[in-house]
Each structure stands twice: as structure tokens, then as C-alpha cells.
Amino acid sequence: MKILMVCLGNICRSPLAEGILRQKVAEAGLNWTIDSAGTNGYHVGEAPHPLSQKVARMNGIDISGQRARNFVAADFDRFDRIYAMATDVLAEMRRIARNNYDPPKAMLLLDAIYPGEERDVPDPWYGPEPGYHEVFDLINKACATIIEQSTITF
Ligand code: 4NP
């Protein structure tokens, strides 16, 4: 499985999602490829936000080596499943999609734990540290469920 995590800037939410899922995949002994990207391109080349790095580190995950990149149409070819952190991100990914085969690969991450509720991982960008912990916990739960369900779903 090749899985891509996508948010707006690729500096707050999706770098955490990449780091969290990569760690769970390693713990489960799965041979999956995990990456992340952003739809708005404002922070391309930057390391994850310091508070995302801090919260990851507090949970034993090092995301400091990641660098932000843009989500591109070719990602639909390179990945089997593409998780959007929020509905605005999913809408932009569907706008970038080129054909009927692309959109089914794109889905909301929180559908894994709140199916059909169209819930967003809240954008922590403008807020203080507690928002980053909330984001970590939500993504952590969703990724745990994705791993648990992987034998059925994939
Ligand atoms: P992210 O957070 O999508 O979780 O990486 C954001 C980071 C930067 C901006 C928006 C959201 N921005 O507009 O610069």
C-alpha cells in the first residue's frame, strides 16, 4: 500500500499524519509507503511547524526531516489511497483530479473513525499548543483504525 496524507500547508496536520502512520506501519511489520503533501503551496520546502515537531517528539515520533511539498495530479498515480485532513482539502484534491479513476482514491481521514460525518481535523495553524495535541490525538485514533481494518479494507 502507498498512502498519502494531505492538508493545506503540509506543515501542521499532514506531517503529523505521515509520522504517526509511518510509525504504526513499522510497528505492525507492514511494508507500506507513507508520504504527505499540501494543496496550497505556501510553505513548500519548509520543515514541519515547531509545535507539530514538538507534539510528535513528545509521543516518540521524529518528523523533523520532513519537508513540505505540493499535492499534484500525478499523486493519484503514485498512491493507492489519499487521505484529506479536511473537507476543503478534499474538494481541492477532487478539483485537481483528472478522470473517474482519481477521485475514488481520495477520502477524509476522519471517515475512518466517524464514517459519513464529514469531520475535519481542525487546522491548528493560528492557535496555541493544545490545538496540536488535539490534532495528534484525532490523527492517532484514525491511523490506528486504518491499521486495524487494513486486512479487511485493502
Ligand atoms: P496545515 O496548516 O494545512 O495543517 O499544514 C496550515 C498551515 C499553513 C497555512 C494554512 C494551514 N497557511 O495558510 O499558510
mmCIF file of C-alpha atoms and ligand atoms in Angstrom:
data_model
loop_
_atom_site.group_PDB
_atom_site.id
_atom_site.type_symbol
_atom_site.label_atom_id
_atom_site.label_comp_id
_atom_site.label_asym_id
_atom_site.label_seq_id
_atom_site.Cartn_x
_atom_site.Cartn_y
_atom_site.Cartn_z
ATOM 1 C CA MET A 1 0.000 0.000 0.000
ATOM 2 C CA LYS A 2 1.134 3.512 -0.801
ATOM 3 C CA ILE A 3 -0.648 6.131 1.296
ATOM 4 C CA LEU A 4 -0.537 9.929 1.011
ATOM 5 C CA MET A 5 -1.686 12.336 3.749
ATOM 6 C CA VAL A 6 -2.801 15.784 2.537
ATOM 7 C CA CYS A 7 -3.611 19.104 4.236
ATOM 8 C CA LEU A 8 -3.348 22.762 3.148
ATOM 9 C CA GLY A 9 0.209 23.753 4.040
ATOM 10 C CA ASN A 10 1.865 20.337 4.639
ATOM 11 C CA ILE A 11 3.468 21.804 7.752
ATOM 12 C CA CYS A 12 0.981 21.162 10.618
ATOM 13 C CA ARG A 13 -1.509 18.292 10.167
ATOM 14 C CA SER A 14 -0.310 16.050 7.321
ATOM 15 C CA PRO A 15 3.320 15.857 8.559
ATOM 16 C CA LEU A 16 1.917 14.527 11.850
ATOM 17 C CA ALA A 17 -0.288 12.089 9.927
ATOM 18 C CA GLU A 18 2.718 10.911 7.892
ATOM 19 C CA GLY A 19 4.839 10.404 11.008
ATOM 20 C CA ILE A 20 2.095 8.696 13.019
ATOM 21 C CA LEU A 21 1.048 6.278 10.271
ATOM 22 C CA ARG A 22 4.671 5.508 9.367
ATOM 23 C CA GLN A 23 5.373 4.531 12.976
ATOM 24 C CA LYS A 24 2.269 2.333 13.205
ATOM 25 C CA VAL A 25 3.088 0.669 9.899
ATOM 26 C CA ALA A 26 6.596 -0.138 11.150
ATOM 27 C CA GLU A 27 5.216 -1.493 14.438
ATOM 28 C CA ALA A 28 2.757 -3.688 12.522
ATOM 29 C CA GLY A 29 5.531 -5.000 10.265
ATOM 30 C CA LEU A 30 3.739 -3.755 7.138
ATOM 31 C CA ASN A 31 5.652 -2.775 4.013
ATOM 32 C CA TRP A 32 3.710 0.388 3.171
ATOM 33 C CA THR A 33 4.964 3.649 1.702
ATOM 34 C CA ILE A 34 3.763 6.799 3.502
ATOM 35 C CA ASP A 35 4.128 10.402 2.314
ATOM 36 C CA SER A 36 2.388 13.771 2.769
ATOM 37 C CA ALA A 37 1.680 16.884 0.705
ATOM 38 C CA GLY A 38 -0.252 20.167 0.816
ATOM 39 C CA THR A 39 -2.739 21.795 -1.563
ATOM 40 C CA ASN A 40 -1.811 25.458 -1.074
ATOM 41 C CA GLY A 41 1.950 25.501 -1.688
ATOM 42 C CA TYR A 42 2.678 28.433 0.655
ATOM 43 C CA HIS A 43 5.277 26.512 2.676
ATOM 44 C CA VAL A 44 6.972 24.291 0.077
ATOM 45 C CA GLY A 45 10.432 23.193 1.242
ATOM 46 C CA GLU A 46 9.790 24.045 4.905
ATOM 47 C CA ALA A 47 10.152 21.677 7.862
ATOM 48 C CA PRO A 48 7.009 20.865 9.895
ATOM 49 C CA HIS A 49 5.711 23.588 12.254
ATOM 50 C CA PRO A 50 7.734 23.653 15.506
ATOM 51 C CA LEU A 51 4.640 22.711 17.533
ATOM 52 C CA SER A 52 3.885 19.734 15.260
ATOM 53 C CA GLN A 53 7.510 18.644 15.713
ATOM 54 C CA LYS A 54 7.240 19.124 19.490
ATOM 55 C CA VAL A 55 3.992 17.178 19.886
ATOM 56 C CA ALA A 56 5.338 14.385 17.672
ATOM 57 C CA ARG A 57 8.553 14.243 19.702
ATOM 58 C CA MET A 58 6.560 14.093 22.969
ATOM 59 C CA ASN A 59 4.939 10.977 21.501
ATOM 60 C CA GLY A 60 8.218 9.393 20.406
ATOM 61 C CA ILE A 61 7.990 10.338 16.721
ATOM 62 C CA ASP A 62 10.648 12.352 14.861
ATOM 63 C CA ILE A 63 9.167 14.333 11.943
ATOM 64 C CA SER A 64 11.976 16.917 11.764
ATOM 65 C CA GLY A 65 13.364 15.540 8.487
ATOM 66 C CA GLN A 66 10.141 16.053 6.532
ATOM 67 C CA ARG A 67 9.843 18.918 4.010
ATOM 68 C CA ALA A 68 6.614 20.400 2.662
ATOM 69 C CA ARG A 69 5.668 19.753 -0.950
ATOM 70 C CA ASN A 70 2.716 20.474 -3.176
ATOM 71 C CA PHE A 71 -0.019 17.960 -3.911
ATOM 72 C CA VAL A 72 -0.009 17.279 -7.679
ATOM 73 C CA ALA A 73 -2.243 15.340 -10.085
ATOM 74 C CA ALA A 74 0.479 12.674 -10.510
ATOM 75 C CA ASP A 75 -0.004 11.762 -6.832
ATOM 76 C CA PHE A 76 -3.184 9.986 -7.938
ATOM 77 C CA ASP A 77 -0.926 7.644 -9.971
ATOM 78 C CA ARG A 78 1.708 7.176 -7.289
ATOM 79 C CA PHE A 79 -0.574 6.396 -4.328
ATOM 80 C CA ASP A 80 -3.281 3.801 -3.652
ATOM 81 C CA ARG A 81 -5.130 5.844 -1.066
ATOM 82 C CA ILE A 82 -5.029 9.578 -0.366
ATOM 83 C CA TYR A 83 -6.375 10.906 2.921
ATOM 84 C CA ALA A 84 -7.507 14.533 3.181
ATOM 85 C CA MET A 85 -7.316 16.137 6.621
ATOM 86 C CA ALA A 86 -10.397 18.279 5.904
ATOM 87 C CA THR A 87 -13.306 18.824 3.512
ATOM 88 C CA ASP A 88 -11.743 21.934 1.905
ATOM 89 C CA VAL A 89 -8.605 19.896 1.168
ATOM 90 C CA LEU A 90 -10.696 17.032 -0.277
ATOM 91 C CA ALA A 91 -12.565 19.472 -2.540
ATOM 92 C CA GLU A 92 -9.266 20.857 -3.873
ATOM 93 C CA MET A 93 -7.888 17.342 -4.439
ATOM 94 C CA ARG A 94 -11.037 16.486 -6.445
ATOM 95 C CA ARG A 95 -10.591 19.668 -8.488
ATOM 96 C CA ILE A 96 -7.034 18.590 -9.328
ATOM 97 C CA ALA A 97 -8.207 15.039 -10.205
ATOM 98 C CA ARG A 98 -8.179 14.234 -13.930
ATOM 99 C CA ASN A 99 -10.528 11.307 -14.530
ATOM 100 C CA ASN A 100 -13.011 8.882 -12.979
ATOM 101 C CA TYR A 101 -10.196 6.742 -11.550
ATOM 102 C CA ASP A 102 -8.671 9.530 -9.457
ATOM 103 C CA PRO A 103 -11.476 10.678 -7.070
ATOM 104 C CA PRO A 104 -12.229 7.231 -5.515
ATOM 105 C CA LYS A 105 -8.691 7.169 -4.101
ATOM 106 C CA ALA A 106 -9.351 10.384 -2.135
ATOM 107 C CA MET A 107 -11.205 10.327 1.175
ATOM 108 C CA LEU A 108 -11.443 12.124 4.505
ATOM 109 C CA LEU A 109 -9.067 10.755 7.154
ATOM 110 C CA LEU A 110 -11.646 11.095 9.938
ATOM 111 C CA ASP A 111 -14.121 8.927 7.980
ATOM 112 C CA ALA A 112 -12.011 6.073 9.418
ATOM 113 C CA ILE A 113 -13.410 6.797 12.904
ATOM 114 C CA TYR A 114 -16.505 8.937 12.156
ATOM 115 C CA PRO A 115 -17.870 7.418 8.933
ATOM 116 C CA GLY A 116 -20.184 9.677 6.962
ATOM 117 C CA GLU A 117 -19.919 12.594 9.412
ATOM 118 C CA GLU A 118 -17.620 14.666 7.159
ATOM 119 C CA ARG A 119 -15.470 15.713 10.114
ATOM 120 C CA ASP A 120 -12.328 17.796 9.671
ATOM 121 C CA VAL A 121 -9.059 17.554 11.564
ATOM 122 C CA PRO A 122 -9.129 21.163 12.879
ATOM 123 C CA ASP A 123 -6.481 23.474 11.436
ATOM 124 C CA PRO A 124 -4.123 24.271 14.360
ATOM 125 C CA TRP A 125 -2.114 26.857 12.353
ATOM 126 C CA TYR A 126 -3.483 30.010 14.033
ATOM 127 C CA GLY A 127 -3.725 28.594 17.552
ATOM 128 C CA PRO A 128 -1.604 27.600 20.559
ATOM 129 C CA GLU A 129 -0.131 24.231 21.535
ATOM 130 C CA PRO A 130 -3.291 22.483 22.837
ATOM 131 C CA GLY A 131 -4.683 22.521 19.289
ATOM 132 C CA TYR A 132 -1.704 20.480 18.129
ATOM 133 C CA HIS A 133 -2.305 17.869 20.855
ATOM 134 C CA GLU A 134 -5.962 17.622 19.792
ATOM 135 C CA VAL A 135 -4.840 17.146 16.194
ATOM 136 C CA PHE A 136 -2.333 14.466 17.237
ATOM 137 C CA ASP A 137 -4.989 12.513 19.172
ATOM 138 C CA LEU A 138 -7.534 12.605 16.330
ATOM 139 C CA ILE A 139 -4.990 11.533 13.703
ATOM 140 C CA ASN A 140 -3.583 8.882 16.032
ATOM 141 C CA LYS A 141 -7.031 7.299 16.515
ATOM 142 C CA ALA A 142 -7.786 7.386 12.785
ATOM 143 C CA CYS A 143 -4.425 5.813 11.897
ATOM 144 C CA ALA A 144 -4.875 3.073 14.500
ATOM 145 C CA THR A 145 -8.231 2.222 12.936
ATOM 146 C CA ILE A 146 -6.764 2.231 9.421
ATOM 147 C CA ILE A 147 -4.122 -0.299 10.530
ATOM 148 C CA GLU A 148 -6.691 -2.445 12.355
ATOM 149 C CA GLN A 149 -9.016 -2.515 9.351
ATOM 150 C CA SER A 150 -6.268 -2.986 6.770
ATOM 151 C CA THR A 151 -6.689 -6.741 6.468
ATOM 152 C CA ILE A 152 -10.379 -6.232 5.639
ATOM 153 C CA THR A 153 -10.227 -2.976 3.691
ATOM 154 C CA PHE A 154 -7.202 -3.395 1.442
HETATM 155 P P1 4NP B 1 -1.751 22.640 7.687
HETATM 156 O O1 4NP B 1 -1.902 24.064 8.399
HETATM 157 O O2 4NP B 1 -2.669 22.640 6.474
HETATM 158 O O3 4NP B 1 -2.210 21.680 8.731
HETATM 159 O O4 4NP B 1 -0.294 22.478 7.312
HETATM 160 C C1 4NP B 1 -1.758 25.265 7.670
HETATM 161 C C2 4NP B 1 -0.504 25.815 7.540
HETATM 162 C C3 4NP B 1 -0.349 26.995 6.854
HETATM 163 C C4 4NP B 1 -1.450 27.616 6.294
HETATM 164 C C5 4NP B 1 -2.714 27.060 6.403
HETATM 165 C C6 4NP B 1 -2.859 25.874 7.105
HETATM 166 N N1 4NP B 1 -1.288 28.838 5.578
HETATM 167 O O5 4NP B 1 -2.293 29.380 5.100
HETATM 168 O O6 4NP B 1 -0.158 29.327 5.454
#
